[in-house]
Coordinates of C-alpha atoms in Angstrom, one line a residue:
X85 CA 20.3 -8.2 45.2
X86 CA 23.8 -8.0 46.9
X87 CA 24.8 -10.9 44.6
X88 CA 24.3 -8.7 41.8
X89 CA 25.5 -5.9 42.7
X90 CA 28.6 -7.7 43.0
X91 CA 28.7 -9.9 40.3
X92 CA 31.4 -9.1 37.1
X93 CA 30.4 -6.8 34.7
X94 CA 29.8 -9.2 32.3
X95 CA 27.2 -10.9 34.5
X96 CA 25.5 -7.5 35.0
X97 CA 25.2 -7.1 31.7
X98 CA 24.1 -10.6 31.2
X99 CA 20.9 -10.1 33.7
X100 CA 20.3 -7.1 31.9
X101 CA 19.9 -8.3 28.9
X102 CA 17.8 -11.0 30.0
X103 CA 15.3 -8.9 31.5
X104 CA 14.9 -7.1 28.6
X105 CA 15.2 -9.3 25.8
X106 CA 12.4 -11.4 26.5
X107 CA 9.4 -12.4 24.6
X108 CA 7.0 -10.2 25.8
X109 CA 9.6 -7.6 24.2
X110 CA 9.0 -9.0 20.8
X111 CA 5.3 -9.7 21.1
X112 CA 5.5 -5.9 21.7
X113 CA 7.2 -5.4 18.9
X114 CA 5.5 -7.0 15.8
X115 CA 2.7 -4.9 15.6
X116 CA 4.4 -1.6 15.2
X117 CA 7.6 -3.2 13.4
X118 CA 5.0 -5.1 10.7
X119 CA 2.7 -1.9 10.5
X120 CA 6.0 0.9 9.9
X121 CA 7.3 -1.4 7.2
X122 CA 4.3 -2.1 5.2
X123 CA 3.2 2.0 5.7
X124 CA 7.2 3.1 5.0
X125 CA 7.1 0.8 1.5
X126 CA 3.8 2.4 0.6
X127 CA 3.8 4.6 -3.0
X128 CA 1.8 8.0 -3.8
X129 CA -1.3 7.7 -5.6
X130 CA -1.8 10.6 -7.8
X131 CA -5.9 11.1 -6.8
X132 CA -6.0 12.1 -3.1
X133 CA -2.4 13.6 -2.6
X134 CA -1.2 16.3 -4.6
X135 CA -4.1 18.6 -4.8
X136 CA -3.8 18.5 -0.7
X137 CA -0.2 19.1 -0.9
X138 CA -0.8 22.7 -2.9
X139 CA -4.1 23.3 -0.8
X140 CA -1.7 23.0 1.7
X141 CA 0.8 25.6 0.0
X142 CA -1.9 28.0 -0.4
X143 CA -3.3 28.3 3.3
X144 CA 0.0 28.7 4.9
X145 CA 1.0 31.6 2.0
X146 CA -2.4 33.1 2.7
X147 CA -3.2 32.5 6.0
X148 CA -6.5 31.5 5.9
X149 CA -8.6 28.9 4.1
X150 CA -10.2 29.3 0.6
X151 CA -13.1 28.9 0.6
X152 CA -14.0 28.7 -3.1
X153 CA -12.6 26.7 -6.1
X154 CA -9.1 27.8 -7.7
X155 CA -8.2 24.6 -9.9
X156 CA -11.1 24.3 -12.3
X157 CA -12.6 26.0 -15.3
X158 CA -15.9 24.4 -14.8
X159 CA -16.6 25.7 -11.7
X160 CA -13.5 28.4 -10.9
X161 CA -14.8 30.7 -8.0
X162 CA -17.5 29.0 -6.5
X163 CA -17.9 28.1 -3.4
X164 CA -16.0 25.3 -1.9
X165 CA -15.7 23.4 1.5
X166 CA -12.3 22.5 2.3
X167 CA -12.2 20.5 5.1
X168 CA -9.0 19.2 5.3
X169 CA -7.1 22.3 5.9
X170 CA -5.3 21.6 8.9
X171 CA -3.9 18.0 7.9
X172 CA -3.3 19.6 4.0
X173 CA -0.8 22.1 6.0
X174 CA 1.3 19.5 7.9
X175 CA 1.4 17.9 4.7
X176 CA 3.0 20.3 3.2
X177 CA 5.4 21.7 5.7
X178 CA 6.6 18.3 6.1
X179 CA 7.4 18.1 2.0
X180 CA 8.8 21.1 2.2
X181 CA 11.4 19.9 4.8
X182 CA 12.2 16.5 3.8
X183 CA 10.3 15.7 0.3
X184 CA 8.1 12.6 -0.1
X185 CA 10.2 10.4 1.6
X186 CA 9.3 12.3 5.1
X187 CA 5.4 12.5 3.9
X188 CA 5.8 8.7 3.3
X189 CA 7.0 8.3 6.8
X190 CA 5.0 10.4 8.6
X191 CA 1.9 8.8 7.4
X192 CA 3.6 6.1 8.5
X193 CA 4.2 6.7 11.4
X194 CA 0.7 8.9 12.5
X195 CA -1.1 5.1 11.5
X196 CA 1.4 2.7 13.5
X197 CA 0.6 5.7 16.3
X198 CA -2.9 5.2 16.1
X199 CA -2.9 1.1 16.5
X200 CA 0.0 1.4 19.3
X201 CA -2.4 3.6 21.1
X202 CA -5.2 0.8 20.8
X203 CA -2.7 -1.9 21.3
X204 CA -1.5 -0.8 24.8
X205 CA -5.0 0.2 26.1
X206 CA -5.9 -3.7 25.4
X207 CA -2.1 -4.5 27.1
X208 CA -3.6 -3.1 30.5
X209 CA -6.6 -4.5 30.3
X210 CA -6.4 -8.1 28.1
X211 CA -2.6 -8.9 28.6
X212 CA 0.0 -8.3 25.6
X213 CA -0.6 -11.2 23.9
X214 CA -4.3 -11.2 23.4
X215 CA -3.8 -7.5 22.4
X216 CA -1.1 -8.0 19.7
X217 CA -3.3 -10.4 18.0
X218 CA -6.2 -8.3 18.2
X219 CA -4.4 -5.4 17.4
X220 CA -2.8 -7.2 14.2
X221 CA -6.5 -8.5 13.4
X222 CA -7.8 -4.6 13.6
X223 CA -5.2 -3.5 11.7
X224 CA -5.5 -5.9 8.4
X225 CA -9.3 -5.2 7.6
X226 CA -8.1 -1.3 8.3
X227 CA -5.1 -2.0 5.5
X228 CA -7.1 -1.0 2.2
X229 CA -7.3 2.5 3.5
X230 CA -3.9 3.7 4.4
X231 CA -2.9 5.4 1.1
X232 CA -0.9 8.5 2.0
X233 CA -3.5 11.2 2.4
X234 CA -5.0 13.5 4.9
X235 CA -7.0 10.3 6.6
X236 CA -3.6 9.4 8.0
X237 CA -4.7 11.7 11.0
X238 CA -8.2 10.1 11.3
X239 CA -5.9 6.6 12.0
X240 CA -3.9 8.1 15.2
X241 CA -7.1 9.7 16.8
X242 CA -9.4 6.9 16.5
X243 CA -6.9 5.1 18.3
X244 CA -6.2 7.5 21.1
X245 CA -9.9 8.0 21.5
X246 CA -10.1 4.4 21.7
X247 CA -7.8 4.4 24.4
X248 CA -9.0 7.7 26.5
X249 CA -12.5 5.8 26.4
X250 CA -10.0 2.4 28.1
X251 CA -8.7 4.1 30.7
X252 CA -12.0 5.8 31.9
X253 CA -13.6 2.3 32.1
X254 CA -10.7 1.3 33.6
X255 CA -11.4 4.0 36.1
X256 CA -9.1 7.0 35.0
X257 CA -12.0 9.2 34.7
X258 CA -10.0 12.4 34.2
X259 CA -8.3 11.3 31.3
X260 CA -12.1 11.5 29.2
X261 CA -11.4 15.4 29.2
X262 CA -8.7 15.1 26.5
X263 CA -11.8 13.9 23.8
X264 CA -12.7 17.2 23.7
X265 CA -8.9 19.1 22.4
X266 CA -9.0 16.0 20.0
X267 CA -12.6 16.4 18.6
X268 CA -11.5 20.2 17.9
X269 CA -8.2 18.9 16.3
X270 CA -9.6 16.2 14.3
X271 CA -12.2 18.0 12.9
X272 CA -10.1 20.1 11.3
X273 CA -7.5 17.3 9.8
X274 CA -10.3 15.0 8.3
X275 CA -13.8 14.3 8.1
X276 CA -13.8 11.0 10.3
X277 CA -14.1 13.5 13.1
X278 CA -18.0 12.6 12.9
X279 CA -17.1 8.6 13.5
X280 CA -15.3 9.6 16.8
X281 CA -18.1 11.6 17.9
X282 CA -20.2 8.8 17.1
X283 CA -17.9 6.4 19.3
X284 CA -18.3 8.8 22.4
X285 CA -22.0 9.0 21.6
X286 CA -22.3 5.5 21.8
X287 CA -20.0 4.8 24.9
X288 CA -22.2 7.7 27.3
X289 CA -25.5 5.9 25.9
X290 CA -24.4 2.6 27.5
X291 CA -23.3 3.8 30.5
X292 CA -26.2 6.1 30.9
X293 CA -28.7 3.0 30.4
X294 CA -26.5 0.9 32.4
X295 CA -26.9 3.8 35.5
X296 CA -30.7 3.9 34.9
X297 CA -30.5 -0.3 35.0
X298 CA -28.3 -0.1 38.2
X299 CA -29.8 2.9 39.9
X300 CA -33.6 2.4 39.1
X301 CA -33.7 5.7 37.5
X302 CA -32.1 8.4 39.8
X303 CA -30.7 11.0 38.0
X304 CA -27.2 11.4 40.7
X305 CA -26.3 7.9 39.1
X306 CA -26.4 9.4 35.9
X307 CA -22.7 9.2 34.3
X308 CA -22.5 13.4 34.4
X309 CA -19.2 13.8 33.4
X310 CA -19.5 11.9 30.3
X311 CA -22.6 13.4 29.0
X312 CA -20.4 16.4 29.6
X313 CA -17.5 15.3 27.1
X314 CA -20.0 15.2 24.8
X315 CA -21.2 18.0 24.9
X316 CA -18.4 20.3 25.0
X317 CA -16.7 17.8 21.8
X318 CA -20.1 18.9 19.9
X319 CA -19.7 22.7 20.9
X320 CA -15.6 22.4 20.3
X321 CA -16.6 22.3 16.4
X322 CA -16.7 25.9 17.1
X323 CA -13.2 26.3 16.6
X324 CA -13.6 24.5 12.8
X325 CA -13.9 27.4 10.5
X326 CA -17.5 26.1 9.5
X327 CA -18.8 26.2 13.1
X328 CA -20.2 22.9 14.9
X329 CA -23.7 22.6 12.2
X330 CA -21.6 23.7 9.2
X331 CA -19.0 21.0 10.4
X332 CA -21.4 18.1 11.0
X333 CA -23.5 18.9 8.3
X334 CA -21.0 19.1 5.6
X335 CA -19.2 15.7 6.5
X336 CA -22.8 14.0 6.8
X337 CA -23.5 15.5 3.3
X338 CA -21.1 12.3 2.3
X339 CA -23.7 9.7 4.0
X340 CA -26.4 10.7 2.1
X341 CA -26.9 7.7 -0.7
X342 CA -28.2 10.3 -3.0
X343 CA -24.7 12.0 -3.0
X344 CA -22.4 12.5 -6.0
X345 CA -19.8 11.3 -4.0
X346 CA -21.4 8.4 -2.2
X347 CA -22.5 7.2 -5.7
X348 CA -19.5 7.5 -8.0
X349 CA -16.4 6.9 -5.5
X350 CA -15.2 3.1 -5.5
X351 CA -14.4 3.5 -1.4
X352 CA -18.3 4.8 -1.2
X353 CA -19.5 1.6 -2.7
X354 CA -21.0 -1.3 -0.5
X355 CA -18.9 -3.9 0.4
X356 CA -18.3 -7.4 -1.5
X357 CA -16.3 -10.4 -1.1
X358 CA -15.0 -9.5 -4.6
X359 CA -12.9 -7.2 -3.6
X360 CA -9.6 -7.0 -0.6
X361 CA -11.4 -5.1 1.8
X362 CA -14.8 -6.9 1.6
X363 CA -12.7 -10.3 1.8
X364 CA -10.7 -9.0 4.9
X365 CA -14.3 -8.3 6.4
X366 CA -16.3 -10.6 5.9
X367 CA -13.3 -12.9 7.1
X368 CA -12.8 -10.7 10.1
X369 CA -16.7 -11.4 11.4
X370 CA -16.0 -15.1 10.7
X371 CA -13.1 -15.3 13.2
X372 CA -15.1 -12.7 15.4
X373 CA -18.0 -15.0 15.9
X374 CA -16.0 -17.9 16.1
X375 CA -14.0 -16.3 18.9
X376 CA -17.3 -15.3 20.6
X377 CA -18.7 -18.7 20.5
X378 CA -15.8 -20.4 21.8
X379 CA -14.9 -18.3 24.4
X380 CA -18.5 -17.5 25.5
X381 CA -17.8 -13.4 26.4
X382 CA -20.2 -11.2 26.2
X383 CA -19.8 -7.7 25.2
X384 CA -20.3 -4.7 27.3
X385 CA -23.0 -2.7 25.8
X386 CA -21.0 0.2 24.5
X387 CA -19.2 -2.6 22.1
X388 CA -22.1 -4.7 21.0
X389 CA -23.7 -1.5 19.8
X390 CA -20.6 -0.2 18.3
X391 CA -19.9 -3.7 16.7
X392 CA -23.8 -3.2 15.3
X393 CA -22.9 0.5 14.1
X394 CA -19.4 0.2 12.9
X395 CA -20.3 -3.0 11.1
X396 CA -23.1 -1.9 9.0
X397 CA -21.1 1.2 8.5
X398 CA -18.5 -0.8 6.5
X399 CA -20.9 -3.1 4.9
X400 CA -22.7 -0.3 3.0
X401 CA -19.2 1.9 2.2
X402 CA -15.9 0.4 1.7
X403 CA -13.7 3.3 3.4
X404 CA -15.7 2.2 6.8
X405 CA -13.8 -1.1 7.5
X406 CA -11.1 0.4 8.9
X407 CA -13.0 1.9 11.9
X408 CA -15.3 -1.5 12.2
X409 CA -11.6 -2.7 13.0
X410 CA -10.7 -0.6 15.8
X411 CA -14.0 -1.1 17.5
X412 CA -13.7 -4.8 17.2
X413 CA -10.3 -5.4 18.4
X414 CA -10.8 -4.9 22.0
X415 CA -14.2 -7.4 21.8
X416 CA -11.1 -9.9 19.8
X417 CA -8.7 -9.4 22.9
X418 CA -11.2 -10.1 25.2
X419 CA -11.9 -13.5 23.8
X420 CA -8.9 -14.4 23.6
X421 CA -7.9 -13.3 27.0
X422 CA -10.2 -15.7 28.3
X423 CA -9.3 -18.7 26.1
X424 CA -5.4 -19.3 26.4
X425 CA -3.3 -16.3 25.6
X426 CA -3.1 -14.9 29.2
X427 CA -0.3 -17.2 30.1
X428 CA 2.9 -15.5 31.2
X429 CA 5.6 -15.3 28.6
X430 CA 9.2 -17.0 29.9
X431 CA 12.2 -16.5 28.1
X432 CA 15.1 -18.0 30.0
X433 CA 17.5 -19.3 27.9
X434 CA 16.8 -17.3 25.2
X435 CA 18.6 -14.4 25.1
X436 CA 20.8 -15.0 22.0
X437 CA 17.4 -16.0 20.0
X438 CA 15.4 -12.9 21.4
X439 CA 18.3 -10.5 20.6
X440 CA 18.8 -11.6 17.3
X441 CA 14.9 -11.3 16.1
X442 CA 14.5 -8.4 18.4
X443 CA 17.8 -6.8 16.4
X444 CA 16.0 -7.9 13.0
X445 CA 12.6 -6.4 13.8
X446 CA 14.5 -3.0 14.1
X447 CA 16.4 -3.6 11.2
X448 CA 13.8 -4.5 9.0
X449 CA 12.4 -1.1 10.3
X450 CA 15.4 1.1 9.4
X451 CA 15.7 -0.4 6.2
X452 CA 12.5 0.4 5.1
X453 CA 12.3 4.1 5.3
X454 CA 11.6 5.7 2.0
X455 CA 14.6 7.6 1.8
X456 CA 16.7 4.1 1.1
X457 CA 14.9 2.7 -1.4
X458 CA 16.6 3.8 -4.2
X459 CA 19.6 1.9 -2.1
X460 CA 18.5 -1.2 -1.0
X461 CA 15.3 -2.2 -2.3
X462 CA 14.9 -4.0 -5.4
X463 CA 14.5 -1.9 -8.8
X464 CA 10.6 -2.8 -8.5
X465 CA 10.2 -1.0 -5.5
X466 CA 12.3 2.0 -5.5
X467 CA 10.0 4.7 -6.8
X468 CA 8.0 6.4 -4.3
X469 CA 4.9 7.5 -6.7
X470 CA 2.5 4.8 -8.7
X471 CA 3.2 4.3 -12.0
X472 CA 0.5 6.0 -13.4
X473 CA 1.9 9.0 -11.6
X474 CA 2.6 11.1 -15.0
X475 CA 5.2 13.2 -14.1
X476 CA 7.3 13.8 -17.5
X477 CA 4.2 14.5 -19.3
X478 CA 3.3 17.0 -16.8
X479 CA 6.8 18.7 -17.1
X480 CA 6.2 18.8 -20.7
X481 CA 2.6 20.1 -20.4
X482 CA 4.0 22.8 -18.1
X483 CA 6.6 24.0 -20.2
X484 CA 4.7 24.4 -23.4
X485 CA 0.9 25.0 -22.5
X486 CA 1.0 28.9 -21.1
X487 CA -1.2 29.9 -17.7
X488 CA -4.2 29.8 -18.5
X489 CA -4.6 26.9 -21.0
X490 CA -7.8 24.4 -19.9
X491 CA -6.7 21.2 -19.7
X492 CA -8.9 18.0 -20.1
X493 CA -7.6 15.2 -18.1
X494 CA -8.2 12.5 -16.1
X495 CA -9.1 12.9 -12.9
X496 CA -6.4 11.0 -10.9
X497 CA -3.7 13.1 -14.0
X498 CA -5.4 16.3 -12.9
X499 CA -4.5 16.2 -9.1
X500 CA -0.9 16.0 -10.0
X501 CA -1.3 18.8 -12.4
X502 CA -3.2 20.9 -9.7
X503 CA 0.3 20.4 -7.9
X504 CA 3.4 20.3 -10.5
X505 CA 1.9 22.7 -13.2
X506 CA -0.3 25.4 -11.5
X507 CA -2.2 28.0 -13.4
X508 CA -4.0 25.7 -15.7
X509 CA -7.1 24.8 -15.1
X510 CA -8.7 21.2 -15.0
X511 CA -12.3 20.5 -16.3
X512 CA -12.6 17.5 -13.0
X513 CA -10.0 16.3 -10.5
X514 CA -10.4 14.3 -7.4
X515 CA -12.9 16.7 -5.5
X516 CA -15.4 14.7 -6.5
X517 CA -17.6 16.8 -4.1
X518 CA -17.0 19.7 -6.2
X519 CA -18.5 18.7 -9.6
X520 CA -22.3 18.3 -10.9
X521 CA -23.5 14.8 -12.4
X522 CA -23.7 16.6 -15.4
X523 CA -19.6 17.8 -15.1
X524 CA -18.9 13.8 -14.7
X525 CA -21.7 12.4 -17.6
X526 CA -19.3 14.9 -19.5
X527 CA -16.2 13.6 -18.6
X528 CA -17.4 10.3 -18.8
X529 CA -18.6 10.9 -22.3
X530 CA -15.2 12.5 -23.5
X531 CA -12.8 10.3 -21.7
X532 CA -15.0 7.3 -23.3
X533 CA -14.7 9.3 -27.3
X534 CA -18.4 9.7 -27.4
X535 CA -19.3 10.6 -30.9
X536 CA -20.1 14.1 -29.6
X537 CA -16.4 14.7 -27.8
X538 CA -15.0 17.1 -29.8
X539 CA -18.4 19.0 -29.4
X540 CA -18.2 18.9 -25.8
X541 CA -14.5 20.0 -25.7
X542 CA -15.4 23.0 -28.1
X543 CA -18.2 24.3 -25.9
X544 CA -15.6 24.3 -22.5
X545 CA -12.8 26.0 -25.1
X546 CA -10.0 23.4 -24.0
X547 CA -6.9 24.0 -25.2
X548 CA -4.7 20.3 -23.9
X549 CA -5.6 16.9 -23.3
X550 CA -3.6 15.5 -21.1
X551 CA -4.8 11.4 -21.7
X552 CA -4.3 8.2 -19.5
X553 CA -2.7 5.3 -21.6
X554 CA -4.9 2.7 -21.0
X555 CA -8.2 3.6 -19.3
X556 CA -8.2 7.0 -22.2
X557 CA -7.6 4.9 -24.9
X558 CA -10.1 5.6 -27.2
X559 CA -9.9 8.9 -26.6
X560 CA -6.1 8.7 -27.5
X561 CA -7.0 6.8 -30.8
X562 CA -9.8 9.3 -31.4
X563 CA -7.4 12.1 -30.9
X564 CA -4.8 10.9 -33.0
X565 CA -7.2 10.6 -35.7
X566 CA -9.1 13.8 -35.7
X567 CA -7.4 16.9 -38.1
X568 CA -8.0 19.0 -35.0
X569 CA -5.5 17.6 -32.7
X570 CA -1.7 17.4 -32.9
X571 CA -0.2 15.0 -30.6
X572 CA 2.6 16.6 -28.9
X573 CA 3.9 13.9 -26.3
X574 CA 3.5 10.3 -25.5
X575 CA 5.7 7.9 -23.3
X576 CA 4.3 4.7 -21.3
X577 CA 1.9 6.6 -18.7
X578 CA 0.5 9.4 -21.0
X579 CA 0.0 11.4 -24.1
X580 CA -0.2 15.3 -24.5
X581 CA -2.7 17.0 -27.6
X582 CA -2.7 20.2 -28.5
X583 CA -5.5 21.9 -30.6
X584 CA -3.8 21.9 -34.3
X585 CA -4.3 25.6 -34.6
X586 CA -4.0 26.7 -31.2
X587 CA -0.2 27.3 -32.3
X588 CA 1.3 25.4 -29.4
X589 CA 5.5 25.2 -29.6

């Protein structure tokens, strides 16, 4: 130590930097780094953003939450459950101070947030390695799922709650308490509130049946305190505006099969190997039970039954993968933590090397924020909404259909126009919750140019259609066919008619 201290500058800086630039610095690193990149270089979808972002826009102008429907004709002033309330205003506040670049990178950051919170809870108990790579493994069957949207939230508690449920095994028994504030946030930022319920649920059942194993019954061994988190995370749904039943009931509404939503969302359907996320699970349990055999571990209770639960969560709905991934990762650290990848990490002699990548990591990290892309990034990946986003027909729509006009559209069209041209009213959007089967064998039936279509339009007095190029396509041709429609717009993304007589400038 005197050495040191007395050593040339250049020397102290020298040490310093070796102790810092190691390998266990980039090992921490990647995750986060990979996870902020791919998230900052993500694009808008039309469905599940925009009609969030002016949900958002009305509650804080208000100061409460609606409670009926305000965007459709079909079923204007009914009642409505909107769920999201909380997570729709941070949404928009952060628009409204830094645009969609800032929404972009929040999301961004609230799901890097979530795995970093899983990733160091593994750290303390598995060692960094084994927790990077189970981390990484979590995070790519969870990938399908991060499209910019109120779920963002659902991301960063599941992996707090993950980690508060860590550090009690690990014997920080106080920390537990904090489930509770986050059940009562979460619960009013996004409907995966019920998952984390169901995570503590299943974590007090296996240490209450471990006690009764232990204890031969006696009720003092009984695991008290977190049958008491529980409890008060149930009764903390009191601060959700539909109280702790309303809450529960209305998100497990969606897990009935008999659902609208559960049977005509694509992320409701069950999984396949045909599509990304079925592959990234079915792939996921291959390496799991590989891992399991080699290393011969044996789950605790809590995770075998959360494996069980989790997993045959995500086989019957798509959107479910993503939690089945935080629940497996800490059983994936734990194999590998007793296979090879506890070995400490040396990195003498490598401090240029180390540097360099460490210096390119956060690099690759700055350069990515959404705000540069029309800068750096190729001309492919400069535009921060989809293509199909159709914002010039919108403008165009705005300025010449008056408040008031119904507008036919397509769904994932209709949530943009719920945002950029308020006031007229769609016959469906993205609420898919909302509508009847009979609003979406209607909509089906019209987007498709049934022979009745024009019928069908008459009876709901539509005065626009505002038509996707492509999937609308025989509506388009039927349109521009029939002597009752004048087109009015058309570029590569969409096409604007206007009843012929309605007198439209």
């Amino acid at each position: 130590m005197r050495r040191a201290a007395t050593a040339p500058a250049s020397a102290r800086v020298w040490l310093f930097l070796e102790s810092r630039l190691t390998l266990d610095l980039l090992w921490t690193l990647v995750v986060p780094v990979a996870l902020l990149v791919s998230l900052n270089l993500k694009v808008v979808h039309p469905n599940d953003f925009w009609w969030h972002l002016r949900m958002g826009e009305i509650v804080l102008e208000e100061g409460r939450v609606p409670t009926t429907d305000r965007f459709s004709f079909t079923h204007h002033g009914e009642a409505w459950v909107d769920q999201n309330w909380l997570m729709q205003v941070f949404m928009f506040a952060v628009y409204r101070l830094g645009g969609l670049p800032l929404n972009i990178a929040a999301h961004a950051l609230m799901v890097t947030a979530g795995y970093c919170w899983l990733l160091v809870a593994l750290k303390r108990e598995y060692g960094l390695r084994p927790a990077a790579l189970a981390t990484f493994m979590g995070a790519v069957v969870g990938l399908p799922s991060w499209a910019v949207r109120p779920q963002g939230f659902s991301f960063l508690a599941f992996g707090a709650l993950m980690s508060l449920a860590a550090g009690h095994r690990r014997g920080h028994r106080r920390l537990l308490w904090l489930a509770v504030p986050l059940i009562a946030l979460w619960s009013n930022c996004h409907g995966v509130f019920l998952y984390g319920l169901l995570v503590l649920g299943l974590y007090c059942l296996s240490l209450v049946a471990t006690a009764l194993r232990r204890a031969g019954g006696m009720r003092e061994a009984l695991p008290w305190q977190v049958v008491g988190v529980v409890v008060l995370s149930v009764l903390a749904l009191v601060l959700n505006p539909l109280g702790p039943r309303g809450a529960i009931e209305y998100v497990a509404g969606f897990l009935d099969p008999g659902d609208v939503t559960t049977r005509l969302t694509s992320e409701w359907q069950p999984l396949t190997v045909r599509t990304p996320s079925g592959a990234l699970f079915f792939v996921s349990v291959g390496l799991l039970l590989l891992l399991l055999t080699r290393s011969r571990f044996r789950p605790a209770l809590d995770q075998g039954l959360s494996l069980l639960v989790f997993g045959g969560l995500a086989l019957w709905a798509q959107r479910n993968g993503a939690w089945y991934g935080f629940v497996m990762a800490p059983v994936v650290a734990a194999c590998l933590a007793r296979l090879w990848w506890r070995r400490p990490v040396r990195a003498k002699g490598r401090v240029w090397a180390n540097g360099l990548l460490t210096a390119a990591l956060l690099a690759g990290v700055a350069l990515s924020w959404p705000g540069w892309r029309a800068r750096v990034m190729p001309e492919g990946r400069r535009d921060l909404l989809t293509p199909g986003t159709p914002t010039a027909a919108v403008e165009f729509l705005c300025e010449v259909a008056p408040e008031g006009t119904r507008v036919f559209a397509e769904q994932g069209f209709a949530s943009y126009l719920i945002w950029a041209c308020p006031g007229r009213p769609v016959f469906v959007d993205t609420r898919i919750d909302l509508y009847l089967e009979d609003d979406w064998a209607e909509y089906h039936a019209i987007s498709g140019a049934r022979f009745d279509w024009e019928e069908l339009v008459g009876r709901h007095s539509i005065g626009v259609l505002l038509l996707r190029l492509g999937t609308q396509q025989h509506l388009v041709r039927a349109a521009s066919a029939s002597a009752n429609w004048a087109e009015l717009y058309r570029d590569d993304r969409a096409a604007v008619f206007a009843r012929a007589e309605a007198g439209t400038e």
